Coordinates of C-alpha atoms and ligand atoms in Angstrom, one line a residue:
Chain A
X1 CA 39.6 -51.8 -114.9
X2 CA 38.7 -54.9 -112.8
X3 CA 36.9 -56.6 -115.6
X4 CA 39.3 -59.4 -115.9
X5 CA 38.6 -60.9 -112.4
X6 CA 34.9 -60.5 -112.6
X7 CA 31.8 -62.7 -112.4
X8 CA 32.2 -63.1 -116.1
X9 CA 35.6 -64.7 -115.8
X10 CA 34.9 -68.3 -116.6
X11 CA 37.2 -70.5 -114.6
X12 CA 37.9 -74.0 -115.8
X13 CA 37.8 -76.2 -112.8
X14 CA 38.8 -79.8 -113.1
X15 CA 36.9 -82.5 -111.4
X16 CA 38.6 -84.8 -108.8
X17 CA 41.8 -86.4 -109.9
X18 CA 41.4 -90.0 -111.0
X19 CA 38.1 -89.4 -112.6
X20 CA 37.7 -88.5 -116.2
X21 CA 38.7 -84.9 -116.7
X22 CA 35.4 -83.2 -117.2
X23 CA 35.6 -79.5 -117.5
X24 CA 32.9 -77.6 -115.7
X25 CA 32.4 -73.9 -116.4
X26 CA 31.9 -72.1 -113.1
X27 CA 31.4 -68.5 -112.5
X28 CA 32.4 -66.6 -109.4
X29 CA 29.8 -64.4 -107.8
X30 CA 31.9 -62.8 -105.2
X31 CA 35.6 -62.7 -104.5
X32 CA 37.6 -61.0 -101.8
X33 CA 41.3 -60.5 -102.4
X34 CA 43.7 -59.9 -99.6
X35 CA 41.0 -58.4 -97.5
X36 CA 42.3 -56.8 -94.3
X37 CA 40.7 -55.1 -91.4
X38 CA 42.4 -53.9 -88.2
X39 CA 40.9 -52.7 -85.0
X40 CA 43.7 -50.8 -83.4
X41 CA 46.4 -53.4 -82.8
X42 CA 44.1 -56.3 -83.5
X43 CA 44.1 -57.7 -87.0
X44 CA 40.6 -59.1 -87.2
X45 CA 40.8 -60.0 -90.9
X46 CA 44.2 -60.7 -92.3
X47 CA 44.8 -60.9 -96.1
X48 CA 41.7 -62.9 -96.4
X49 CA 40.7 -64.5 -99.8
X50 CA 37.2 -65.7 -100.2
X51 CA 35.4 -66.9 -103.2
X52 CA 31.8 -67.6 -103.7
X53 CA 30.5 -69.5 -106.7
X54 CA 27.4 -68.4 -108.4
X55 CA 24.3 -70.5 -107.7
X56 CA 25.8 -72.3 -104.8
X57 CA 25.6 -72.1 -101.0
X58 CA 29.0 -71.3 -99.6
X59 CA 29.7 -71.2 -95.9
X60 CA 32.2 -69.3 -93.8
X61 CA 33.0 -71.1 -90.6
X62 CA 35.5 -70.6 -87.8
X63 CA 35.6 -70.5 -84.0
X64 CA 34.3 -67.5 -82.0
X65 CA 36.2 -64.3 -82.7
X66 CA 37.7 -65.7 -85.9
X67 CA 36.6 -62.6 -87.8
X68 CA 33.7 -63.9 -89.8
X69 CA 31.3 -61.1 -89.0
X70 CA 34.0 -58.6 -89.7
X71 CA 34.5 -60.1 -93.2
X72 CA 30.7 -59.6 -93.8
X73 CA 30.8 -56.1 -92.5
X74 CA 33.7 -55.1 -94.8
X75 CA 32.0 -56.8 -97.8
X76 CA 28.7 -54.9 -97.1
X77 CA 30.4 -51.6 -96.5
X78 CA 29.6 -51.2 -92.8
X79 CA 33.3 -51.2 -92.0
X80 CA 35.9 -49.5 -94.1
X81 CA 38.6 -52.2 -94.9
X82 CA 42.3 -51.5 -94.4
X83 CA 43.3 -53.1 -97.7
X84 CA 42.2 -55.6 -100.3
X85 CA 39.4 -55.8 -102.8
X86 CA 35.9 -57.0 -102.8
X87 CA 35.0 -58.0 -106.3
X88 CA 31.4 -58.3 -107.4
X89 CA 30.1 -58.1 -110.9
X90 CA 33.4 -57.0 -112.2
X91 CA 33.7 -54.1 -109.8
X92 CA 35.7 -53.4 -106.7
X93 CA 33.2 -52.6 -104.0
X94 CA 35.7 -51.9 -101.2
X95 CA 35.0 -48.6 -99.6
X96 CA 31.6 -48.2 -101.0
X97 CA 28.7 -47.2 -98.8
X98 CA 26.3 -49.9 -97.6
X99 CA 23.3 -48.5 -99.5
X100 CA 25.3 -48.6 -102.7
X101 CA 26.4 -52.2 -102.1
X102 CA 22.8 -53.4 -101.6
X103 CA 21.8 -51.6 -104.8
X104 CA 24.5 -53.6 -106.6
X105 CA 22.9 -56.8 -105.4
X106 CA 24.4 -57.9 -102.1
X107 CA 21.8 -58.1 -99.3
X108 CA 22.5 -59.3 -95.8
X109 CA 21.2 -60.2 -92.4
X110 CA 22.7 -59.7 -89.0
X111 CA 24.0 -62.0 -86.3
X112 CA 21.9 -60.2 -83.7
X113 CA 18.7 -59.6 -85.6
X114 CA 18.3 -56.0 -86.6
X115 CA 14.7 -55.3 -87.6
X116 CA 12.9 -52.1 -87.6
X117 CA 11.2 -53.1 -84.3
X118 CA 8.4 -50.5 -84.1
X119 CA 7.3 -50.9 -87.6
X120 CA 5.0 -53.7 -88.9
X121 CA 6.4 -56.8 -90.5
X122 CA 4.8 -55.6 -93.8
X123 CA 6.6 -52.3 -93.5
X124 CA 9.9 -54.0 -92.8
X125 CA 9.7 -55.9 -96.0
X126 CA 8.5 -52.8 -97.9
X127 CA 11.5 -50.9 -96.6
X128 CA 13.7 -53.7 -98.0
X129 CA 12.6 -52.6 -101.5
X130 CA 13.9 -49.1 -101.0
X131 CA 16.8 -49.4 -103.4
X132 CA 14.6 -50.8 -106.1
X133 CA 12.1 -48.0 -106.0
X134 CA 12.6 -44.4 -106.9
X135 CA 9.6 -42.0 -106.3
X136 CA 10.8 -38.9 -104.6
X137 CA 9.7 -36.3 -102.2
X138 CA 7.4 -34.2 -104.4
X139 CA 5.7 -37.1 -106.0
X140 CA 5.1 -38.5 -102.6
X141 CA 3.7 -35.3 -101.2
X142 CA 1.3 -34.9 -104.1
X143 CA 0.7 -38.6 -104.4
X144 CA 1.0 -38.7 -108.1
X145 CA -0.4 -41.7 -110.0
X146 CA 3.1 -43.0 -110.6
X147 CA 3.9 -42.9 -106.9
X148 CA 0.6 -44.7 -106.1
X149 CA 1.4 -47.3 -108.6
X150 CA 4.9 -47.9 -107.4
X151 CA 3.7 -48.0 -103.8
X152 CA 1.0 -50.6 -104.5
X153 CA 3.7 -52.6 -106.4
X154 CA 5.9 -52.5 -103.4
X155 CA 3.1 -53.6 -101.2
X156 CA 2.3 -56.6 -103.4
X157 CA 5.9 -57.7 -103.6
X158 CA 6.1 -57.4 -99.8
X159 CA 3.0 -59.5 -99.4
X160 CA 4.3 -62.2 -101.7
X161 CA 7.5 -62.4 -99.7
X162 CA 5.8 -62.6 -96.4
X163 CA 3.6 -65.4 -97.7
X164 CA 6.7 -67.3 -98.9
X165 CA 8.3 -67.2 -95.5
X166 CA 5.0 -68.0 -93.8
X167 CA 4.7 -64.7 -92.0
X168 CA 1.8 -63.2 -93.8
X169 CA -0.5 -63.7 -90.9
X170 CA 1.8 -61.4 -88.9
X171 CA 1.9 -58.7 -91.6
X172 CA 0.2 -56.1 -89.4
X173 CA 2.1 -57.0 -86.2
X174 CA 5.0 -54.9 -85.0
X175 CA 8.3 -56.7 -85.8
X176 CA 9.3 -56.7 -82.2
X177 CA 6.2 -58.6 -81.2
X178 CA 6.7 -61.7 -83.2
X179 CA 8.6 -64.8 -82.1
X180 CA 12.4 -65.0 -82.4
X181 CA 12.4 -67.6 -85.1
X182 CA 9.9 -65.5 -87.1
X183 CA 12.1 -62.5 -86.7
X184 CA 14.9 -64.3 -88.3
X185 CA 12.7 -65.2 -91.2
X186 CA 11.4 -61.6 -91.4
X187 CA 15.0 -60.4 -91.6
X188 CA 15.7 -62.7 -94.5
X189 CA 12.5 -61.6 -96.2
X190 CA 13.6 -58.0 -95.9
X191 CA 16.9 -58.8 -97.4
X192 CA 15.2 -60.7 -100.3
X193 CA 13.0 -57.7 -100.9
X194 CA 15.9 -55.9 -102.4
X195 CA 16.0 -58.6 -105.1
X196 CA 19.6 -59.5 -104.5
X197 CA 22.0 -61.6 -106.5
X198 CA 23.9 -62.6 -103.5
X199 CA 22.4 -63.1 -100.1
X200 CA 24.7 -63.2 -97.1
X201 CA 23.5 -64.5 -93.8
X202 CA 25.2 -64.2 -90.5
X203 CA 24.4 -67.3 -88.4
X204 CA 20.8 -67.6 -89.7
X205 CA 20.1 -70.7 -87.6
X206 CA 21.4 -69.4 -84.3
X207 CA 18.6 -69.4 -81.7
X208 CA 16.4 -71.6 -83.8
X209 CA 15.2 -75.0 -82.8
X210 CA 16.0 -78.1 -84.9
X211 CA 12.8 -78.0 -86.7
X212 CA 13.0 -74.3 -87.5
X213 CA 16.6 -74.6 -88.7
X214 CA 15.8 -77.5 -90.9
X215 CA 12.9 -75.6 -92.5
X216 CA 15.3 -72.6 -92.9
X217 CA 17.8 -74.8 -94.7
X218 CA 15.1 -76.1 -97.0
X219 CA 14.0 -72.6 -97.7
X220 CA 17.6 -71.5 -98.6
X221 CA 18.0 -74.5 -100.9
X222 CA 14.8 -73.5 -102.7
X223 CA 16.2 -70.0 -103.2
X224 CA 19.0 -71.3 -105.3
X225 CA 16.6 -72.2 -108.0
X226 CA 15.9 -68.5 -108.4
X227 CA 19.4 -67.5 -109.6
X228 CA 20.5 -66.6 -106.1
X229 CA 23.8 -67.2 -104.5
X230 CA 24.1 -67.6 -100.8
X231 CA 27.0 -67.1 -98.5
X232 CA 26.5 -67.9 -94.8
X233 CA 28.3 -67.9 -91.6
X234 CA 27.4 -70.9 -89.5
X235 CA 28.4 -72.3 -86.2
X236 CA 26.6 -75.6 -86.3
X237 CA 28.9 -77.9 -88.1
X238 CA 26.2 -80.4 -89.0
X239 CA 24.1 -77.6 -90.6
X240 CA 27.1 -76.5 -92.6
X241 CA 28.0 -79.9 -93.8
X242 CA 24.4 -80.7 -94.9
X243 CA 23.8 -77.7 -97.0
X244 CA 27.0 -76.2 -98.3
X245 CA 28.6 -76.7 -101.6
X246 CA 31.8 -75.0 -100.6
X247 CA 33.2 -74.3 -97.2
X248 CA 35.9 -71.7 -96.2
X249 CA 37.3 -72.0 -92.7
X250 CA 38.9 -69.0 -91.0
X251 CA 40.7 -68.6 -87.7
X252 CA 42.3 -65.6 -86.2
X253 CA 41.5 -63.6 -89.3
X254 CA 43.2 -66.0 -91.7
X255 CA 41.9 -68.6 -94.1
X256 CA 43.1 -72.0 -92.9
X257 CA 41.2 -74.2 -95.3
X258 CA 38.6 -74.4 -98.0
X259 CA 37.0 -77.1 -100.0
X260 CA 33.9 -79.3 -100.3
X261 CA 32.3 -80.2 -97.0
X262 CA 33.7 -83.8 -96.8
X263 CA 37.2 -82.6 -97.1
X264 CA 36.8 -79.9 -94.5
X265 CA 35.2 -82.4 -92.2
X266 CA 38.4 -84.5 -92.1
X267 CA 40.9 -81.6 -92.3
X268 CA 43.2 -81.8 -89.3
X269 CA 43.8 -78.1 -89.2
X270 CA 40.0 -77.4 -89.0
X271 CA 39.6 -80.0 -86.2
X272 CA 42.4 -78.4 -84.3
X273 CA 41.0 -74.9 -84.7
X274 CA 37.7 -76.0 -83.4
X275 CA 38.7 -78.4 -80.7
X276 CA 41.7 -76.4 -79.6
X277 CA 39.7 -73.3 -78.9
X278 CA 36.2 -74.2 -78.2
X279 CA 36.1 -76.9 -75.6
X280 CA 32.8 -75.6 -74.4
X281 CA 31.1 -75.9 -77.8
X282 CA 29.1 -79.0 -78.7
X283 CA 30.4 -79.4 -82.2
X284 CA 30.4 -83.0 -83.2
X285 CA 33.8 -83.4 -84.8
Chain B
X1 CA -21.5 -47.6 -102.2
X2 CA -20.6 -44.0 -102.5
X3 CA -16.9 -43.5 -101.8
X4 CA -17.3 -39.8 -100.7
X5 CA -19.8 -40.8 -98.0
X6 CA -17.4 -43.5 -96.9
X7 CA -14.5 -41.1 -96.4
X8 CA -16.6 -38.8 -94.2
X9 CA -18.0 -41.7 -92.2
X10 CA -14.6 -43.3 -91.6
X11 CA -12.9 -40.1 -90.6
X12 CA -15.7 -38.5 -88.7
X13 CA -13.5 -37.3 -85.8
X14 CA -11.4 -35.4 -88.3
X15 CA -14.4 -33.8 -89.9
X16 CA -15.8 -32.8 -86.5
X17 CA -12.4 -31.1 -85.7
X18 CA -12.5 -29.3 -89.0
X19 CA -16.1 -28.1 -88.4
X20 CA -15.3 -26.9 -84.9
X21 CA -12.2 -25.1 -86.1
X22 CA -14.0 -23.3 -88.9
X23 CA -17.0 -22.3 -86.9
X24 CA -15.5 -21.4 -83.5
X25 CA -13.7 -18.2 -84.4
X26 CA -17.1 -16.6 -85.2
X27 CA -18.1 -17.2 -81.6
X28 CA -14.9 -16.0 -79.9
X29 CA -13.6 -12.6 -79.1
X30 CA -10.4 -11.3 -80.8
X31 CA -8.3 -12.2 -77.8
X32 CA -9.2 -15.9 -78.1
X33 CA -8.9 -15.9 -81.8
X34 CA -5.3 -14.7 -81.4
X35 CA -4.7 -17.4 -78.9
X36 CA -5.9 -19.9 -81.4
X37 CA -3.7 -18.2 -84.0
X38 CA -0.7 -18.9 -81.9
X39 CA -1.9 -22.4 -81.3
X40 CA -1.8 -22.7 -85.1
X41 CA 1.7 -21.3 -85.3
X42 CA 2.8 -23.8 -82.6
X43 CA 1.1 -26.6 -84.5
X44 CA 2.9 -25.7 -87.7
X45 CA 6.2 -25.5 -85.9
X46 CA 5.5 -28.7 -84.0
X47 CA 4.7 -30.5 -87.3
X48 CA 7.9 -29.1 -88.8
X49 CA 10.0 -30.3 -85.9
X50 CA 8.1 -33.6 -86.0
X51 CA 9.7 -34.4 -89.3
X52 CA 13.2 -34.1 -87.8
X53 CA 12.6 -35.4 -84.3
X54 CA 9.5 -37.5 -84.7
X55 CA 10.0 -39.2 -88.0
X56 CA 13.8 -39.5 -88.1
X57 CA 14.6 -39.3 -84.4
X58 CA 17.2 -36.5 -84.7
X59 CA 17.5 -34.4 -81.7
X60 CA 17.1 -30.8 -82.8
X61 CA 17.0 -28.2 -80.0
X62 CA 17.6 -25.2 -82.2
X63 CA 14.6 -25.4 -84.4
X64 CA 13.5 -21.8 -83.7
X65 CA 16.7 -20.8 -85.5
X66 CA 15.1 -21.9 -88.8
X67 CA 11.9 -20.0 -88.0
X68 CA 14.0 -16.9 -87.2
X69 CA 15.7 -17.2 -90.6
X70 CA 12.2 -17.3 -92.3
X71 CA 10.8 -14.5 -90.2
X72 CA 13.8 -12.2 -90.7
X73 CA 13.9 -13.0 -94.4
X74 CA 10.3 -11.8 -94.7
X75 CA 10.8 -8.8 -92.5
X76 CA 13.9 -7.5 -94.1
X77 CA 12.9 -8.1 -97.7
X78 CA 9.5 -6.6 -97.1
X79 CA 10.6 -3.5 -95.2
X80 CA 13.6 -2.7 -97.3
X81 CA 12.4 -3.6 -100.8
X82 CA 8.6 -3.7 -100.3
X83 CA 8.3 -7.2 -101.7
X84 CA 4.8 -8.4 -100.9
X85 CA 4.5 -11.0 -98.1
X86 CA 2.8 -13.5 -100.3
X87 CA 5.8 -13.8 -102.5
X88 CA 8.1 -13.9 -99.5
X89 CA 6.4 -17.0 -98.2
X90 CA 8.2 -19.4 -100.6
X91 CA 11.3 -17.2 -100.4
X92 CA 11.4 -17.6 -96.6
X93 CA 10.9 -21.3 -96.9
X94 CA 13.7 -21.6 -99.3
X95 CA 16.0 -19.4 -97.2
X96 CA 15.4 -21.4 -94.0
X97 CA 15.7 -24.7 -96.0
X98 CA 18.9 -23.5 -97.6
X99 CA 20.3 -22.4 -94.3
X100 CA 19.4 -25.8 -92.8
X101 CA 21.2 -27.6 -95.7
X102 CA 24.3 -25.4 -95.2
X103 CA 24.7 -25.8 -91.5
X104 CA 23.4 -29.4 -91.2
X105 CA 25.5 -30.9 -94.0
X106 CA 28.7 -31.0 -91.9
X107 CA 27.0 -32.2 -88.7
X108 CA 24.5 -34.7 -90.0
X109 CA 26.6 -37.7 -89.1
X110 CA 26.6 -36.8 -85.4
X111 CA 24.4 -39.0 -83.3
X112 CA 22.0 -38.4 -80.4
X113 CA 23.2 -36.0 -77.8
X114 CA 26.1 -34.7 -79.9
X115 CA 23.7 -33.5 -82.6
X116 CA 21.5 -32.1 -79.9
X117 CA 24.3 -29.9 -78.6
X118 CA 25.4 -28.7 -82.0
X119 CA 21.8 -27.7 -82.9
X120 CA 21.5 -25.8 -79.6
X121 CA 24.6 -23.9 -80.6
X122 CA 23.2 -23.3 -84.1
X123 CA 20.0 -21.8 -82.7
X124 CA 21.8 -19.6 -80.3
X125 CA 24.3 -18.4 -83.0
X126 CA 21.3 -17.4 -85.1
X127 CA 19.7 -15.5 -82.3
X128 CA 23.0 -13.7 -81.2
X129 CA 23.8 -12.8 -84.7
X130 CA 20.4 -11.1 -85.0
X131 CA 21.0 -9.2 -81.8
X132 CA 24.4 -8.0 -83.1
X133 CA 22.7 -6.4 -86.0
X134 CA 25.1 -7.4 -88.9
X135 CA 25.3 -4.8 -91.6
X136 CA 22.6 -2.9 -89.8
X137 CA 19.8 -4.9 -91.3
X138 CA 18.4 -6.9 -88.4
X139 CA 17.7 -4.0 -86.1
X140 CA 19.6 -5.5 -83.2
X141 CA 17.6 -6.3 -80.0
X142 CA 14.7 -4.2 -81.2
X143 CA 14.2 -6.2 -84.3
X144 CA 12.5 -5.2 -87.5
X145 CA 9.1 -3.5 -87.5
X146 CA 6.6 -2.1 -89.9
X147 CA 6.1 -5.4 -91.8
X148 CA 3.1 -5.4 -94.1
X149 CA 0.0 -7.6 -93.8
X150 CA -0.4 -10.6 -96.0
X151 CA -2.3 -9.5 -99.0
X152 CA -3.6 -11.5 -101.9
X153 CA -3.9 -8.4 -104.0
X154 CA -6.7 -5.8 -104.2
X155 CA -9.1 -5.8 -101.2
X156 CA -8.0 -9.2 -100.0
X157 CA -5.8 -8.1 -97.2
X158 CA -5.3 -10.3 -94.1
X159 CA -5.5 -7.6 -91.5
X160 CA -8.0 -8.9 -88.9
X161 CA -7.5 -11.6 -86.3
X162 CA -10.1 -13.9 -87.8
X163 CA -8.5 -13.7 -91.2
X164 CA -5.0 -14.6 -90.0
X165 CA -6.6 -17.4 -88.0
X166 CA -7.9 -18.9 -91.2
X167 CA -4.6 -18.4 -93.0
X168 CA -2.6 -20.2 -90.4
X169 CA -5.0 -23.1 -90.0
X170 CA -5.3 -23.6 -93.8
X171 CA -1.6 -23.8 -94.0
X172 CA -1.6 -26.2 -91.1
X173 CA -4.2 -28.3 -92.9
X174 CA -2.3 -28.4 -96.1
X175 CA 0.9 -29.3 -94.2
X176 CA -0.9 -32.2 -92.5
X177 CA -2.1 -33.5 -95.8
X178 CA 1.4 -33.4 -97.2
X179 CA 2.9 -35.1 -94.1
X180 CA 0.3 -37.8 -94.2
X181 CA 1.2 -38.5 -97.8
X182 CA 4.9 -38.6 -96.9
X183 CA 4.2 -41.0 -94.0
X184 CA 2.6 -43.3 -96.5
X185 CA 5.5 -43.2 -98.9
X186 CA 8.9 -44.7 -99.2
X187 CA 10.3 -41.4 -97.9
X188 CA 8.4 -41.7 -94.6
X189 CA 9.3 -45.3 -94.3
X190 CA 13.0 -44.5 -94.9
X191 CA 12.8 -41.9 -92.2
X192 CA 11.3 -44.3 -89.7
X193 CA 13.8 -47.0 -90.5
X194 CA 16.6 -44.6 -89.7
X195 CA 14.9 -43.8 -86.4
X196 CA 14.5 -47.5 -85.6
X197 CA 18.0 -48.7 -86.5
X198 CA 20.4 -46.6 -88.5
X199 CA 22.8 -49.5 -89.4
X200 CA 20.0 -51.7 -90.5
X201 CA 18.6 -48.9 -92.5
X202 CA 21.9 -48.2 -94.3
X203 CA 22.2 -52.0 -95.0
X204 CA 18.7 -52.1 -96.3
X205 CA 19.6 -49.6 -99.0
X206 CA 18.6 -46.3 -97.4
X207 CA 21.0 -43.4 -98.0
X208 CA 20.9 -42.3 -94.3
X209 CA 22.8 -39.1 -94.9
X210 CA 20.5 -38.0 -97.7
X211 CA 17.3 -38.7 -95.8
X212 CA 18.4 -37.0 -92.6
X213 CA 19.3 -33.9 -94.5
X214 CA 16.0 -34.1 -96.4
X215 CA 14.2 -34.1 -93.0
X216 CA 16.1 -31.1 -91.8
X217 CA 15.6 -29.2 -95.0
X218 CA 11.8 -29.9 -95.1
X219 CA 11.4 -29.2 -91.4
X220 CA 13.3 -25.9 -91.7
X221 CA 11.3 -24.9 -94.8
X222 CA 8.1 -25.4 -92.9
X223 CA 9.5 -23.4 -89.9
X224 CA 10.4 -20.7 -92.4
X225 CA 6.8 -20.5 -93.6
X226 CA 5.7 -20.3 -89.9
X227 CA 8.2 -17.4 -89.6
X228 CA 6.7 -15.6 -92.6
X229 CA 3.1 -15.9 -91.3
X230 CA 4.2 -14.9 -87.8
X231 CA 6.1 -11.8 -89.0
X232 CA 3.2 -10.5 -91.1
X233 CA 0.7 -11.1 -88.3
X234 CA 2.8 -9.3 -85.6
X235 CA 4.3 -6.7 -88.0
X236 CA 7.4 -6.9 -85.9
X237 CA 10.1 -9.5 -85.4
X238 CA 12.7 -9.4 -82.7
X239 CA 15.3 -11.9 -81.5
X240 CA 13.7 -12.7 -78.2
X241 CA 10.9 -14.5 -79.9
X242 CA 13.3 -17.2 -81.1
X243 CA 14.9 -18.1 -77.8
X244 CA 16.2 -21.4 -76.7
X245 CA 13.2 -21.9 -74.4
X246 CA 10.9 -21.8 -77.4
X247 CA 12.9 -24.5 -79.1
X248 CA 12.5 -26.5 -75.9
X249 CA 8.7 -26.0 -76.1
X250 CA 8.7 -27.4 -79.6
X251 CA 10.6 -30.4 -78.4
X252 CA 8.0 -30.9 -75.7
X253 CA 5.2 -30.7 -78.2
X254 CA 6.6 -33.6 -80.2
X255 CA 7.5 -35.6 -77.1
X256 CA 4.2 -35.0 -75.3
X257 CA 2.1 -35.5 -78.4
X258 CA 3.9 -38.6 -79.6
X259 CA 6.8 -39.0 -82.0
X260 CA 5.6 -39.1 -85.6
X261 CA 2.0 -38.8 -84.6
X262 CA 0.2 -35.9 -86.4
X263 CA -2.9 -35.8 -84.1
X264 CA -0.4 -36.0 -81.2
X265 CA 1.4 -33.0 -82.4
X266 CA -1.8 -31.0 -82.6
X267 CA -2.7 -32.0 -79.0
X268 CA 0.8 -31.2 -77.9
X269 CA 0.7 -27.7 -79.4
X270 CA -2.7 -27.2 -77.8
X271 CA -1.1 -28.1 -74.5
X272 CA 1.7 -25.6 -74.9
X273 CA -0.3 -22.7 -76.3
X274 CA -3.8 -23.0 -74.7
X275 CA -3.2 -24.2 -71.2
X276 CA -1.2 -21.2 -70.1
X277 CA -4.1 -19.1 -71.2
X278 CA -6.7 -21.2 -69.5
X279 CA -4.7 -21.3 -66.3
X280 CA -3.7 -17.7 -66.2
X281 CA -3.8 -17.8 -62.4
X282 CA -0.9 -20.2 -62.3
X283 CA 1.2 -18.3 -64.9
X284 CA 4.1 -18.1 -62.4
X285 CA 4.2 -21.9 -62.1
X286 CA 4.0 -22.5 -65.8
X287 CA 7.4 -24.0 -66.2
X288 CA 7.0 -26.0 -63.0
X289 CA 3.7 -27.5 -64.2
X290 CA 5.3 -28.2 -67.5
X291 CA 8.3 -29.9 -66.1
X292 CA 6.1 -32.1 -63.9
X293 CA 3.8 -32.9 -66.8
X294 CA 6.9 -34.0 -68.8
X295 CA 8.2 -36.2 -66.1
X296 CA 4.8 -37.8 -65.6
X297 CA 4.4 -38.3 -69.3
X298 CA 7.8 -40.0 -69.7
X299 CA 7.0 -42.4 -66.9
X300 CA 3.4 -43.3 -67.7
X301 CA 3.1 -42.7 -71.4
X302 CA 6.6 -42.7 -72.9
X303 CA 5.1 -43.0 -76.4
X304 CA 3.2 -39.7 -76.0
X305 CA -0.4 -38.8 -75.5
X306 CA -1.4 -40.1 -78.9
X307 CA 1.3 -42.4 -80.2
X308 CA 1.3 -43.1 -83.9
X309 CA -0.7 -46.2 -84.8
X310 CA 1.1 -48.2 -87.5
X311 CA 0.2 -50.2 -90.4
X312 CA -3.4 -51.1 -90.5
X313 CA -4.4 -49.0 -93.6
X314 CA -1.8 -50.5 -95.8
X315 CA -2.4 -54.0 -94.5
X316 CA -6.2 -53.7 -94.9
X317 CA -5.8 -52.5 -98.5
X318 CA -3.8 -55.7 -99.2
X319 CA -6.5 -57.9 -97.6
X320 CA -9.2 -56.5 -99.8
X321 CA -7.0 -56.8 -102.9
X322 CA -6.1 -60.3 -101.9
X323 CA -9.8 -61.1 -102.1
X324 CA -9.9 -59.9 -105.6
X325 CA -6.8 -61.8 -106.6
X326 CA -8.2 -65.1 -105.4
X327 CA -11.4 -64.8 -107.5
Ligands
ATP1 N1 33.9 -52.9 -83.8 C1 34.9 -53.6 -83.3 N2 35.9 -53.0 -82.6 C2 36.9 -53.6 -82.1 N3 37.1 -54.9 -82.2 C3 36.2 -55.6 -82.9 C4 35.0 -55.0 -83.5 N4 34.3 -56.0 -84.1 C5 35.0 -57.1 -83.9 N5 36.1 -56.9 -83.2 C6 37.1 -58.0 -82.9 O1 37.4 -58.6 -84.0 C7 37.6 -60.0 -83.8 C8 36.7 -60.7 -84.8 O2 35.3 -60.5 -84.5 P1 34.1 -61.1 -85.3 O3 32.9 -60.5 -84.7 O4 34.3 -60.8 -86.7 O5 34.2 -62.6 -85.0 P2 33.2 -63.8 -85.4 O6 34.1 -64.7 -86.2 O7 32.0 -63.2 -86.1 O8 32.8 -64.4 -84.1 P3 31.4 -65.0 -83.6 O9 31.4 -66.4 -84.0 O10 31.5 -64.9 -82.1 O11 30.4 -64.2 -84.1 C9 37.2 -60.3 -82.4 O12 38.4 -60.4 -81.6 C10 36.4 -59.0 -82.0 O13 36.6 -58.8 -80.6
MG2 MG1 30.0 -63.2 -85.8

């Protein structure tokens, strides 16, 4: 039914005016259409259209309370939207349960890290593979050979992921006992464990020092090579500008601008939204 | 390197416990054997509540209701239709599990104290229904009596204390094996994730509703089996055995022992069933001592006497495999 506006829709995008008209074929990984979310009288997200191109890093920025996290929560099913569509792989995901949405291929992290604190780092990443494994209660109770095989597969994948994010040495530590920066990476590893097509990160670099956040951005770039699409919320303008292929700006629940980073950087509406509201922030605009 | 020898060496405390448990009844009088039988019943009930409370963190203060369903299923079907106890064991488990599924489906989304209150209500409704003798089958406050012994056919009838002691502890042993396997599986992980952070669990792909119901159904099924064994041992079941205070005792077993810790649960059930016998003189102060113990525990060892140790086994197995990979 929604096939026409799917990932498979190939949009013909023209390059910048003035240049030779080269036609690039792009594919949209995720699209929201007229997404709306109300909290009582407050319209946190208002007819919001977002599009994320496949194989790119897209960013969603905006001042505090703009509604960015709420958009993520509606996309991942934690909140029930009050209207609009979330189109992913040709399907409207609006209203689906979170565990279904991650099974479809959208994995996320949280603004305030949400790990399974009293479980080990290894277990956290193993849990991330839940939707990609299937052994049930009886096969677990009797420890069938299939179950053992799947379990050892889960462990190996978890190990590989921990090694990639440089946390293998903490594999047997409880998640709550590792450093803050490492917890952020662990949460990303857990999200990656579900083998997603789209990874959405809510302020991944908040609380990280410059070195850590630089490493993180390098890591995210490296993920792109593996057929992954990334959507992130960021507060630090310089981070966003350095890494994003596409930026969407929202304020008071509405989209106020979108485009490539350079355009956004000079967009007067964006400057006003940031400067007008966030005198206390240290954004270099 | 002989693997068998290794298993015994590594788990020597467990084997010592098993040896003590299998030898000791031959050196005890019947009274103490019965005390240990009830220790076993509490252990089984504690393990069953541990699935719900310890693994998933769901406050269930009506757990005796599930045992009552199992015990009365056994009692009624045995006395009215003469069905042997052994066949009624799975039937009781299914009845309790089915009942849990029915009553918990609509309330499973409730959190923390709300769920707690509803489960108290559920346990009490079960007990009051049994007292009210619906259709004249539960025998009202007197209960149902004349239940057969467990019989495996022919001369193999469980009619002495020592035999029922072995029945309950073998069932406890098998249950422990099953639960250890569950803890090491994605099911157990999913349960623990829900306990740690429900929202993160849901976003990590865990069907929270399903796994919570699963915990209730399995926990109730085990409680149903405990009810079956209990009914055939006592030959009588009556509503007062399934009172609210007993549900509280089970709650204490899990909290004192350590949430999700199997050895902890065994220690907790020993505390609940053996101490009152050892300190007979203080019987009047039982609840007082108990309350004080709970308070002291919560202050000094909030994780329980024997908190669950996480991880190591899985981690070590990876370390050794890593060695092989690198070669
Ligand atoms: N669960 C909720 N109930 C009521 N109001 C909410 C809820 N969640 C968010 N809001 C409100 O919705 C608005 C948008 O919040 P949201 O968290 O999406 O902002 P944000 O853009 O992520 O901000 P920040 O940069 O501070 O993270 C805010 O006014 C917030 O107070
Ligand atoms: Mg936010």
